[in-house]
Short mmCIF file of C-alpha atoms and ligand atoms in Angstrom, two decimals:
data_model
loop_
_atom_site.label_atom_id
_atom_site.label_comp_id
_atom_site.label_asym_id
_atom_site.label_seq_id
_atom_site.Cartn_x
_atom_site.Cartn_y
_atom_site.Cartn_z
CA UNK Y 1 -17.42 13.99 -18.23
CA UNK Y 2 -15.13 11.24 -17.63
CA UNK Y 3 -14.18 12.58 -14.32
CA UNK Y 4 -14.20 13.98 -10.92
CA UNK Y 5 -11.88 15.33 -8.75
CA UNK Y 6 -11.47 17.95 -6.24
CA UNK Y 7 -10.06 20.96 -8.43
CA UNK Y 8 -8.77 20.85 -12.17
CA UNK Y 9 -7.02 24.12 -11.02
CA UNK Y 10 -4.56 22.11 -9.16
CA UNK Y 11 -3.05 20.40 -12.37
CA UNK Y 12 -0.28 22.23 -12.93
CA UNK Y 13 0.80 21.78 -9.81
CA UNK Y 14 0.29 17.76 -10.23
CA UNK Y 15 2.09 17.78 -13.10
CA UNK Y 16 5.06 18.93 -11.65
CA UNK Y 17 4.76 16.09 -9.13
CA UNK Y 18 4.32 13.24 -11.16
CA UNK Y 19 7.47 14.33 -13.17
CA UNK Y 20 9.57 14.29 -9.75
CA UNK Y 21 8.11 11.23 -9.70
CA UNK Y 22 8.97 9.68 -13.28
CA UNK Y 23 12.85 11.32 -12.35
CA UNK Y 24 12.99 8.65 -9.50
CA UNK Y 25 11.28 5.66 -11.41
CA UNK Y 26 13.53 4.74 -14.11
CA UNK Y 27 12.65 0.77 -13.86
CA UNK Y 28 8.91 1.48 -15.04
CA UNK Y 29 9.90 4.14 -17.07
CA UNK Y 30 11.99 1.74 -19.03
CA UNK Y 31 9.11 -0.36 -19.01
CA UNK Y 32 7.00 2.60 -20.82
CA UNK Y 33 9.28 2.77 -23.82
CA UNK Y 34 9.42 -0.87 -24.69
CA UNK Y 35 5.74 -1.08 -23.91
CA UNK Y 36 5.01 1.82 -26.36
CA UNK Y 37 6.78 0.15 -29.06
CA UNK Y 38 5.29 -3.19 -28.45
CA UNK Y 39 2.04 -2.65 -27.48
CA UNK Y 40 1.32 -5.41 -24.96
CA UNK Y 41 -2.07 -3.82 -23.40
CA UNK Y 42 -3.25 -2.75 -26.86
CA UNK Y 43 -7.09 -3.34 -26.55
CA UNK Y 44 -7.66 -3.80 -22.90
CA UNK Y 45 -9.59 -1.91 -20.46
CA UNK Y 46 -8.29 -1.42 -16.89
CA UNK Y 47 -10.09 -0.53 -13.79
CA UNK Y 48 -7.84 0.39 -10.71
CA UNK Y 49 -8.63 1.31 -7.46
CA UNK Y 50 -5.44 2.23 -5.98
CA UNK Y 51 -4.39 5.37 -4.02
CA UNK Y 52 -3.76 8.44 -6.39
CA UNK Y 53 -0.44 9.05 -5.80
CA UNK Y 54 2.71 10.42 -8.26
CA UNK Y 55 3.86 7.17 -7.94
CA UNK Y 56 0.90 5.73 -9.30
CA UNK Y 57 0.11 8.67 -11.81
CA UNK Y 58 3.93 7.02 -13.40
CA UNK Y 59 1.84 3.38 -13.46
CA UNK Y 60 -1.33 4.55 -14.61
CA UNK Y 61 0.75 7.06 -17.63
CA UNK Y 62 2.97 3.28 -18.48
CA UNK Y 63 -0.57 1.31 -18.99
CA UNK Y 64 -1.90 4.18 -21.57
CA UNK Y 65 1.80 4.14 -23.09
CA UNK Y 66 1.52 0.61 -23.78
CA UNK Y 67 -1.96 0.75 -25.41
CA UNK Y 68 -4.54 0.70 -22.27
CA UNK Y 69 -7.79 2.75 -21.76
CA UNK Y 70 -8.22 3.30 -17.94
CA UNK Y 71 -10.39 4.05 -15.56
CA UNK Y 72 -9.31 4.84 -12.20
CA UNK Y 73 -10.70 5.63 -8.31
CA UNK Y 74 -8.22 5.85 -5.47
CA UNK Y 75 -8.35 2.95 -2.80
CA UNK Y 76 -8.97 4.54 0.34
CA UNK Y 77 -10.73 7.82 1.07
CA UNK Y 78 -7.56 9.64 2.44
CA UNK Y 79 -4.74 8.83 0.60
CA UNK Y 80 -5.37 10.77 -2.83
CA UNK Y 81 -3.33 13.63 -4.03
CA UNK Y 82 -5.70 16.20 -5.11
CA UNK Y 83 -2.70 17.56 -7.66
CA UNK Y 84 -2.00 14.74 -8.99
CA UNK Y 85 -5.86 13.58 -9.59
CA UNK Y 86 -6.33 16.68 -11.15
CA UNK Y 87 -3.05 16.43 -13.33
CA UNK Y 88 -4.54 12.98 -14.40
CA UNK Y 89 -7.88 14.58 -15.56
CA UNK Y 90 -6.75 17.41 -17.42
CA UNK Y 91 -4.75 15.20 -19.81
CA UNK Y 92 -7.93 13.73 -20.51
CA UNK Y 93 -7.60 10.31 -18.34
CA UNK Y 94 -11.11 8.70 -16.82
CA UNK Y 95 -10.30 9.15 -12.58
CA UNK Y 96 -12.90 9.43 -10.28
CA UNK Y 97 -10.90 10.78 -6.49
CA UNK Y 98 -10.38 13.14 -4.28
CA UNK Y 99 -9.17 13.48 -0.99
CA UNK Y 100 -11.54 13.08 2.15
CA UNK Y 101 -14.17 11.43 0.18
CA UNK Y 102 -17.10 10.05 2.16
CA UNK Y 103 -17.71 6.15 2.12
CA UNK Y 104 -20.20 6.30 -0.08
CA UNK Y 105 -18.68 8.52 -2.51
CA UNK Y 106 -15.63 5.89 -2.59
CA UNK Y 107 -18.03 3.58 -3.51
CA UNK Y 108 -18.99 5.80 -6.06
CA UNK Y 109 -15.98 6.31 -7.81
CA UNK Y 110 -15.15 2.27 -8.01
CA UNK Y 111 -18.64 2.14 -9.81
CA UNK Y 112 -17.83 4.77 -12.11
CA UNK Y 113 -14.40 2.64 -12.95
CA UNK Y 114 -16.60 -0.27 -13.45
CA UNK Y 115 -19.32 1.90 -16.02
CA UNK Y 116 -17.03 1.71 -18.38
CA UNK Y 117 -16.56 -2.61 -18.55
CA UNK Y 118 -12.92 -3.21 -17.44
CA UNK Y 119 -11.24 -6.18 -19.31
CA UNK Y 120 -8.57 -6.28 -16.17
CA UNK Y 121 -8.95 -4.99 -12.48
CA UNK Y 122 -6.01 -3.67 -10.42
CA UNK Y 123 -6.79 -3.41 -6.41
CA UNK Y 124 -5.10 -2.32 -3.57
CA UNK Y 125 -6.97 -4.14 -0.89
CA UNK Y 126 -9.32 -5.87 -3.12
CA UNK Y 127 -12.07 -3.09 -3.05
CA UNK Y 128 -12.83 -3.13 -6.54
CA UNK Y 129 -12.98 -6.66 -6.99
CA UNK Y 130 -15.33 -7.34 -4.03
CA UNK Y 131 -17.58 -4.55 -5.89
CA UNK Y 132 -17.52 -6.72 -9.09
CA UNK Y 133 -18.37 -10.07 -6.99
CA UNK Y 134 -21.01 -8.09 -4.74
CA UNK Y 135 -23.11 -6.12 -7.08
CA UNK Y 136 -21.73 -6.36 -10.33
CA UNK Y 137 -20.90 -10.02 -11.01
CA UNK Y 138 -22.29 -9.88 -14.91
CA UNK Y 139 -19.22 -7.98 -15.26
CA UNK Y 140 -16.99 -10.55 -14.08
CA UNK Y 141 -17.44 -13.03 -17.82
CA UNK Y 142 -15.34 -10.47 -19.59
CA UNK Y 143 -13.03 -9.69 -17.22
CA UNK Y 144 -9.84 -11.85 -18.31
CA UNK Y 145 -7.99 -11.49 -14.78
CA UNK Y 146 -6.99 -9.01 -12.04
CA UNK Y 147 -4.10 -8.08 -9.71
CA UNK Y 148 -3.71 -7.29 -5.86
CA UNK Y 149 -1.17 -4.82 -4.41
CA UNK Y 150 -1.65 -5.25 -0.98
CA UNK Y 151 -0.72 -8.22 2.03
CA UNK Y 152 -4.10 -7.70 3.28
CA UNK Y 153 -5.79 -7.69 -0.15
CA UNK Y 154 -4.23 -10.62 -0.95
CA UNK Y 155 -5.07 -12.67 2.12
CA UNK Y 156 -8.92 -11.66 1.48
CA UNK Y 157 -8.46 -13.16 -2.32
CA UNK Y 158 -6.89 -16.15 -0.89
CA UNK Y 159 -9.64 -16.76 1.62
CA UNK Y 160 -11.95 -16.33 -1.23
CA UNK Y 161 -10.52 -18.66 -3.91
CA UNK Y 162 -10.25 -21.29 -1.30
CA UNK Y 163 -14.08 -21.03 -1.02
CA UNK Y 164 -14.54 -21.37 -4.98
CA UNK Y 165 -16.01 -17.63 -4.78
CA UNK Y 166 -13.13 -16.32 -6.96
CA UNK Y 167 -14.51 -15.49 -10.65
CA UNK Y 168 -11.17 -14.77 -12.26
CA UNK Y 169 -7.89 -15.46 -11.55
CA UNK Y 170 -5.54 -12.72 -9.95
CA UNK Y 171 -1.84 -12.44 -9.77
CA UNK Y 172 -0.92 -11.32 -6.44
CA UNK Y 173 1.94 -8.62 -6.76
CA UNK Y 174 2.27 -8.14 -3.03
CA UNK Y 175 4.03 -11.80 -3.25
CA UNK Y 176 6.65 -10.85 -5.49
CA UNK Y 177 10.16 -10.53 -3.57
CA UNK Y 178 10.62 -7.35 -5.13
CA UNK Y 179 7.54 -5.81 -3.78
CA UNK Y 180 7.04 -7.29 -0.23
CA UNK Y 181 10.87 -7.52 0.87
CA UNK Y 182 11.44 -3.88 -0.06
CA UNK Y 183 8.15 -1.98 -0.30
CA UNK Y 184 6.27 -2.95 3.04
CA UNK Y 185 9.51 -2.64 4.90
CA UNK Y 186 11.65 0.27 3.60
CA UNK Y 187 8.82 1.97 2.34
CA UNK Y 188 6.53 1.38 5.67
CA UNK Y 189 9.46 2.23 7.10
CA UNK Y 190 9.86 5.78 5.57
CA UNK Y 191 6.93 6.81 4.99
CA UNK Y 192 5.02 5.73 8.22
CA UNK Y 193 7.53 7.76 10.12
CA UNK Y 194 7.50 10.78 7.37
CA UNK Y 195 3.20 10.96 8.45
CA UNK Y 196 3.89 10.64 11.72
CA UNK Y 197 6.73 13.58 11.33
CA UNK Y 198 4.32 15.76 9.53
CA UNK Y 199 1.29 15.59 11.83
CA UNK Y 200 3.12 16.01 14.93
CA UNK Y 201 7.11 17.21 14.31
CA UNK Y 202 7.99 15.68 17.80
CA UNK Y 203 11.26 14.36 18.24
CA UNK Y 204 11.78 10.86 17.87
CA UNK Y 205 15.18 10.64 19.42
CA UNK Y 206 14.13 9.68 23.22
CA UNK Y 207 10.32 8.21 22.62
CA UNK Y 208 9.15 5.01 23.22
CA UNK Y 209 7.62 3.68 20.45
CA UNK Y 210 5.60 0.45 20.17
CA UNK Y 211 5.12 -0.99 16.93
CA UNK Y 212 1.92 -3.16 16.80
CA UNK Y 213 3.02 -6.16 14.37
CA UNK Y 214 6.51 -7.48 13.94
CA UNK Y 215 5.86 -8.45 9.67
CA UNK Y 216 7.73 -6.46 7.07
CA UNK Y 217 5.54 -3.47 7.53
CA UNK Y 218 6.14 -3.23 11.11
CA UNK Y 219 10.02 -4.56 11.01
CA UNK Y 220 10.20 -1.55 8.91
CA UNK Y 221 8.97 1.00 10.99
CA UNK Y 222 10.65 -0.53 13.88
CA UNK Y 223 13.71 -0.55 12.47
CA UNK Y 224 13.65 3.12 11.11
CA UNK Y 225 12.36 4.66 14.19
CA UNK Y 226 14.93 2.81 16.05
CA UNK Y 227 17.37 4.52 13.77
CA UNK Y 228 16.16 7.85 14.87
CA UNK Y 229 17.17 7.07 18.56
CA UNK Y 230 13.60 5.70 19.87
CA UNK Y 231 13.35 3.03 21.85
CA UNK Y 232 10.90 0.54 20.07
CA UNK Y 233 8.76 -2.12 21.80
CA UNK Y 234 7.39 -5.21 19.57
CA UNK Y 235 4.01 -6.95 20.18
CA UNK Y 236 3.11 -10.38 18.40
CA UNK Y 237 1.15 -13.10 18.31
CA UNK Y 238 3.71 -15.24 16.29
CA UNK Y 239 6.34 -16.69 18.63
CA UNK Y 240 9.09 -16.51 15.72
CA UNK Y 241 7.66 -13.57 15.24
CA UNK Y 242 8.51 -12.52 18.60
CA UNK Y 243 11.74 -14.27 18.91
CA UNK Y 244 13.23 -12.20 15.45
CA UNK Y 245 12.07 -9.15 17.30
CA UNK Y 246 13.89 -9.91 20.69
CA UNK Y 247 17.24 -10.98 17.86
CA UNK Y 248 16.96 -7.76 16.81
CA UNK Y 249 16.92 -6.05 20.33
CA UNK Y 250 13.75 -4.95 20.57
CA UNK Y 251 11.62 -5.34 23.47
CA UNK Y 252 8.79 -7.85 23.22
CA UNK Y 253 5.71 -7.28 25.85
CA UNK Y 254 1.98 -8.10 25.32
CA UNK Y 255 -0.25 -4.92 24.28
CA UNK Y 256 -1.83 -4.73 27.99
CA UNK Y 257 1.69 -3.99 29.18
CA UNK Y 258 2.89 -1.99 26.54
CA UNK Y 259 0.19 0.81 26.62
CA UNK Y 260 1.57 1.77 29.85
CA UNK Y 261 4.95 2.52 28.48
CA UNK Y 262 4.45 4.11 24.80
CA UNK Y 263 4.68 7.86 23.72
CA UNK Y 264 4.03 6.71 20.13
CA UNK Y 265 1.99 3.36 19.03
CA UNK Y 266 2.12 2.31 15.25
CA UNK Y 267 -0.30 -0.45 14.41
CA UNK Y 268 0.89 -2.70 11.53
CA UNK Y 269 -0.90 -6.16 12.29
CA UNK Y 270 -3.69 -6.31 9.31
CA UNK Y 271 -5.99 -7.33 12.54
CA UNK Y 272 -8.78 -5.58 14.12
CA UNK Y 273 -8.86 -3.81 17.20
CA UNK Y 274 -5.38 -3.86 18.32
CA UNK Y 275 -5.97 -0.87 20.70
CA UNK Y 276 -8.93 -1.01 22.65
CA UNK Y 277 -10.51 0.63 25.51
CA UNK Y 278 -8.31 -0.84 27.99
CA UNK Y 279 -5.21 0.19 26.10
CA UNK Y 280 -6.30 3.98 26.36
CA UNK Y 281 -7.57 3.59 29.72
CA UNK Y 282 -3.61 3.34 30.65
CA UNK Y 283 -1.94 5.04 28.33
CA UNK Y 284 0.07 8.28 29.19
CA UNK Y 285 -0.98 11.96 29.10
CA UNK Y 286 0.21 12.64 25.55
CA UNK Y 287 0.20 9.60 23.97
CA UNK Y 288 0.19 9.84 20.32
CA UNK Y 289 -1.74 6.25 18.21
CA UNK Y 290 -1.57 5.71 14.56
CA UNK Y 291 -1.78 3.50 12.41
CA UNK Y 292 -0.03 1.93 9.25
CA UNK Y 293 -2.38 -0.93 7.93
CA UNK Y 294 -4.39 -1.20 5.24
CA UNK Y 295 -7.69 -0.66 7.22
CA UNK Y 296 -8.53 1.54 9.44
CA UNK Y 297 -10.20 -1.32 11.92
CA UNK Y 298 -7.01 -1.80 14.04
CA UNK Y 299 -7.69 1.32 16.37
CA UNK Y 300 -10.96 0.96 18.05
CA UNK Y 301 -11.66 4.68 17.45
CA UNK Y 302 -15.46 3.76 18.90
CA UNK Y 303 -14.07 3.35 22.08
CA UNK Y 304 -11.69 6.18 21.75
CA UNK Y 305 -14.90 8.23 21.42
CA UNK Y 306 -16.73 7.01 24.21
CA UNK Y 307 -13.94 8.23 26.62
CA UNK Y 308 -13.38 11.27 25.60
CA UNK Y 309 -14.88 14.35 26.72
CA UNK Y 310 -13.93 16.56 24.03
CA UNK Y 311 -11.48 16.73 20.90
CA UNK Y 312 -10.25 19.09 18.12
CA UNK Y 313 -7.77 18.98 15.50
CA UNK Y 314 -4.64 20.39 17.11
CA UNK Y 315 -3.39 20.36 13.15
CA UNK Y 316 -3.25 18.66 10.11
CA UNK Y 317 -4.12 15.08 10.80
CA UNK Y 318 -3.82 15.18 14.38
CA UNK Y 319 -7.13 15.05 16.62
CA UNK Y 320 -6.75 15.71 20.15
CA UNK Y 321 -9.01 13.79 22.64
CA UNK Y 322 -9.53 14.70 26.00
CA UNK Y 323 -10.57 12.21 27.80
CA UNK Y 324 -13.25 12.30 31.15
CA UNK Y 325 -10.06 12.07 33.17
CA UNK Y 326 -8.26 14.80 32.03
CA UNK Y 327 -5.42 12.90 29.63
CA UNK Y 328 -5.06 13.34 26.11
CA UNK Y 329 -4.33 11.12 23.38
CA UNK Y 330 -3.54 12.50 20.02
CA UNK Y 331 -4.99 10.06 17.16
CA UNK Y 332 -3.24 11.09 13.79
CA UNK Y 333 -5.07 10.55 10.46
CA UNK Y 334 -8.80 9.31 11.62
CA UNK Y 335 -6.54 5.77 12.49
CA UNK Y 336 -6.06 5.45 8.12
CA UNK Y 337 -2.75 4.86 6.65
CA UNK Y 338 -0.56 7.22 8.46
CA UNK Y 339 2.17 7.24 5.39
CA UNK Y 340 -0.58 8.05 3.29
CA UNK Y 341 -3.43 10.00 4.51
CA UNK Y 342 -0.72 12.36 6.34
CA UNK Y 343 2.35 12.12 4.05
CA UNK Y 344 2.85 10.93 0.48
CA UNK Y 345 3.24 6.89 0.77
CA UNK Y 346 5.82 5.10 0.09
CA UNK Y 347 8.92 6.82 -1.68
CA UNK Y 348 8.83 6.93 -5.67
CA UNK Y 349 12.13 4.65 -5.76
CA UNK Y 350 10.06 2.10 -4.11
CA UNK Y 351 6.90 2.18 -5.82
CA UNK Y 352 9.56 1.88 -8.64
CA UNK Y 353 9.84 -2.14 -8.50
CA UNK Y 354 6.39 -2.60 -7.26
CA UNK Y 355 4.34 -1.03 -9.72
CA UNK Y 356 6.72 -2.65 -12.57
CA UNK Y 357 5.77 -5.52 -10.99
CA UNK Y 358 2.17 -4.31 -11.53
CA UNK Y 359 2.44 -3.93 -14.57
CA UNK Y 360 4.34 -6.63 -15.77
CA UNK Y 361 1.38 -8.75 -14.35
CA UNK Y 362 -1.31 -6.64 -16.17
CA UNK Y 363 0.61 -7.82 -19.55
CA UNK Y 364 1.06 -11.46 -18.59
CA UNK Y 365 -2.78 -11.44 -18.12
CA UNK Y 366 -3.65 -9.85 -20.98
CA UNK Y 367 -1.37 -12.65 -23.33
CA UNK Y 368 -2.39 -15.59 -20.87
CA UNK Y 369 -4.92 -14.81 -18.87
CA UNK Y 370 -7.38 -16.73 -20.44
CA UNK Y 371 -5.69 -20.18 -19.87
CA UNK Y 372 -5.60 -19.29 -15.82
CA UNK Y 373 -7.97 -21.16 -13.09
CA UNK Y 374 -9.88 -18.95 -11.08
CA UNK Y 375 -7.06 -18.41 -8.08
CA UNK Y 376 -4.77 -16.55 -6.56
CA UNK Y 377 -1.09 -16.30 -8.46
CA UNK Y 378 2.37 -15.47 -7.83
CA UNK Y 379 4.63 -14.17 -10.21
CA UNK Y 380 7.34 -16.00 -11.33
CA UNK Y 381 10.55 -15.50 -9.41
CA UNK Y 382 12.79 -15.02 -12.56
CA UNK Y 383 10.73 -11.28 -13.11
CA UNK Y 384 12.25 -10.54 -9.29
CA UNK Y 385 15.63 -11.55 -10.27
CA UNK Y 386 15.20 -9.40 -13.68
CA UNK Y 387 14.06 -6.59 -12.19
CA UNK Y 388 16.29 -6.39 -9.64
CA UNK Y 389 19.09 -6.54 -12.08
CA UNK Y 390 17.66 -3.63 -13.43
CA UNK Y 391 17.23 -1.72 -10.46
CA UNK Y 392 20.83 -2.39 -9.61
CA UNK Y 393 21.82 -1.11 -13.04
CA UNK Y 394 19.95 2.26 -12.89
CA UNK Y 395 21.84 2.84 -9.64
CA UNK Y 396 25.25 2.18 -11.33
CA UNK Y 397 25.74 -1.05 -9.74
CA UNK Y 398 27.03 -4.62 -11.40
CA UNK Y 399 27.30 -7.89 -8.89
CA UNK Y 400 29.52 -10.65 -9.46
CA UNK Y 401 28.46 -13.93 -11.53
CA UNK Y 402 29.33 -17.21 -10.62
CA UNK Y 403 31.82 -19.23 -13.16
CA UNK Y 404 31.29 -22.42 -15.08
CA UNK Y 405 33.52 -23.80 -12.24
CA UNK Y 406 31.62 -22.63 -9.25
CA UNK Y 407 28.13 -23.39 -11.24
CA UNK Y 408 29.25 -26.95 -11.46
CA UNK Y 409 30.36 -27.21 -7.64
CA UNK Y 410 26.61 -25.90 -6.92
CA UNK Y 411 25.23 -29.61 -7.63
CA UNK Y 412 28.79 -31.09 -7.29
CA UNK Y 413 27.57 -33.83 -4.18
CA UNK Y 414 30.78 -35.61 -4.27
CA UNK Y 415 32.71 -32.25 -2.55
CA UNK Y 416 33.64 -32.14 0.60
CA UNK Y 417 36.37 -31.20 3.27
N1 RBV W 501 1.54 2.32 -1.56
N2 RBV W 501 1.48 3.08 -2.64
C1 RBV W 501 2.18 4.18 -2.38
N3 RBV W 501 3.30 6.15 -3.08
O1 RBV W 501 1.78 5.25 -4.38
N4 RBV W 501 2.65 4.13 -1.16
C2 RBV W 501 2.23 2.95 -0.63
C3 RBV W 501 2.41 5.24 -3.36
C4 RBV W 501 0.92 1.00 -1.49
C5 RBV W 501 1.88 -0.08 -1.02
O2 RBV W 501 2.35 -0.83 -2.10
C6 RBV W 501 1.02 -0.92 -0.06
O3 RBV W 501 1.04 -2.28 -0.39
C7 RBV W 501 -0.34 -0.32 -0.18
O4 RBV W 501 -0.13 1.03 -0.57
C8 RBV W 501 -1.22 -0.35 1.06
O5 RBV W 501 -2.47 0.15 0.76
#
């Protein structure tokens, strides 16, 4: 059996999903049909560990269009959709997820991805690659390159390559404008608010809500929840961080004062413990913590414990903790990925330019990954501009272009007043 997932019963279903999905994705689906035609993956081998979404059930159906075998586990133990893994196995495709997995079974299911000798790796926070330079490094000689989906992922490759550990090179698609200027804000944005709305159906309109991290990921929650009528409170480490936050009329106040004031926190740093004991020590009765990152280290959910006298789930991703002195704090989602271990990530329009982006780098390494140095990549900017334009155009939208005239007054240094 070339899988395992929760229940093949739940296909149909999952089916049904990933079409909704392929409706709302018409960049990569373009991207299917020219790659069925030409081919470009014909021969390789891919190994992904990336949550097992619709969105990515449209990716993973584009790298078998174009010629790919794959084998797949999801990237983080709460984020896969059991319909959709299921949908994947019943049309025969190698995926080893399901949702609420234990650590070691996520470990697991990357080794299963890896029985079957990938010739290119695809990672959302660089699980799967650590597991080929960890315990599987004989592996890593055929292995022609890999990509990273993630800002966190990415920084771990970098670290790594500038230590000479990396054994192939990788193209990082979190770097690409058209992944990290819309994705990790408008779809952070979104979909962290859509898990929050689902575990807890407060009302926004009214609540305080502090946003942990002022990068794209948290500019984009900020900005949405502000749109819903909270009021949002920043905290940084980066003083332009800070300052762009203040621009922007938020409040700015170090986490120590902060916890005092929030009815919502949203953690969307990439750091460690960003609440701490001391944070829930003041915190209100009520308070409700999440958490958007990649990993689910930036809520110290240790010292959560040791307060607490009691808890239950109050519902669906949503644990109640009483604590010895009678308040409660309500942490959603075990402190994982809110937007996808208690919604559906990121909206399918979204996923739309990043996973092209995906797999327009999974091509480029299979034709040239062989002449790359063992580092960390960009793509080029041209593919942003490109896809864009084709984004633009499968909304009905055309943009001006400059004339010969105004081309020429571009690197015309004689023009003045
Ligand atoms: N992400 N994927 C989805 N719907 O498949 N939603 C979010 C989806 C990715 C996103 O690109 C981000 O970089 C990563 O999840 C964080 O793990």
């Amino acid at each position: 059996m070339n899988h395992k997932v929760a229940d093949l019963k739940l296909a149909d279903a999952g089916r049904l999903r990933i079409e909704w999905a392929e409706s709302r994705m018409p960049v990569l689906m373009a991207l299917r049909e020219k790659g069925r035609r030409e081919q470009p993956l014909k021969g390789m081998r891919i190994a992904g560990c990336l949550h097992v979404t619709k969105e990515t059930a449209v990716l993973v159906r584009t790298l078998i269009a174009a010629g790919a075998e794959v084998s797949w586990s999801g990237c983080n133990p709460l984020s896969t959709n059991d319909e959709v893994a299921a949908a994947l196995a019943a049309e025969g495709i190698s995926v080893y997820a399901w949702h609420g997995l234990s650590v070691e079974e996520f470990y697991w299911c990357i080794d299963r991805t890896l029985d079957f000798k990938p010739t290119l790796t695809l990672d959302d926070g660089a699980d799967l690659i650590f597991q080929v330079h960890k315990n599987h490094q004989q592996l890593a000689a055929q292995v022609i390159g890999g990509t990273e989906e993630t800002t966190t992922g990415v920084q771990r490759l970098r670290a790594m390559a500038g230590d000479g550990k990396l054994l192939y090179p990788v193209y990082a698609v979190n770097d690409s404008e058209t992944k990290w200027d819309f994705d990790n804000v408008y779809g952070t944005g979104q979909s962290s608010l859509d898990g929050i709305l689902r575990a807890t159906s407060v009302l926004l309109a009214g609540k305080t809500v502090v946003v942990a991290g002022y990068g794209h990921c948290g500019r984009g929650v900020a900005m949405r929840a502000a749109g819903m009528g909270a009021s949002v409170i920043a905290t940084e480490i980066r003083p332009t961080q800070a300052l762009k936050a203040v621009l922007e009329g938020l409040r700015v106040l170090p986490m120590d004062e902060a916890a005092r004031l929030g009815d919502i926190f949203v953690t969307a740093t990439g750091m460690k413990d960003i609440l701490v004991g001391r944070h829930f020590d003041v915190m209100k009765d009520g308070a409700i913590i999440c958490n958007t990152g990649h990993y689910d280290c930036e809520i110290n959910i240790g010292d959560l414990e040791q307060r607490a006298k009691s808890k239950r789930e109050i519902r669906q991703s949503n644990e109640e903790y009483l604590l010895k002195d009678g308040r409660r704090v309500y942490l959603l989602a075990k402190g994982r990925l809110i937007n996808l271990a208690a919604a559906e990530g990121h909206p399918s329009e979204v996923m739309d330019m990043s996973f092209a982006n995906q797999f327009l780098a999974l091509c480029e390494l299979a034709k040239n990954g062989r002449k790359l140095e063992k580092q960390v990549y960009a793509l080029p900017p041209e593919q942003d501009q490109e896809l864009a334009r084709l984004k633009l155009t499968t909304m009905g939208l055309s943009i001006d272009a400059l004339s010969a005239e105004q081309q020429a007054y571009l690197s015309d240094y004689s023009a003045g007043t």
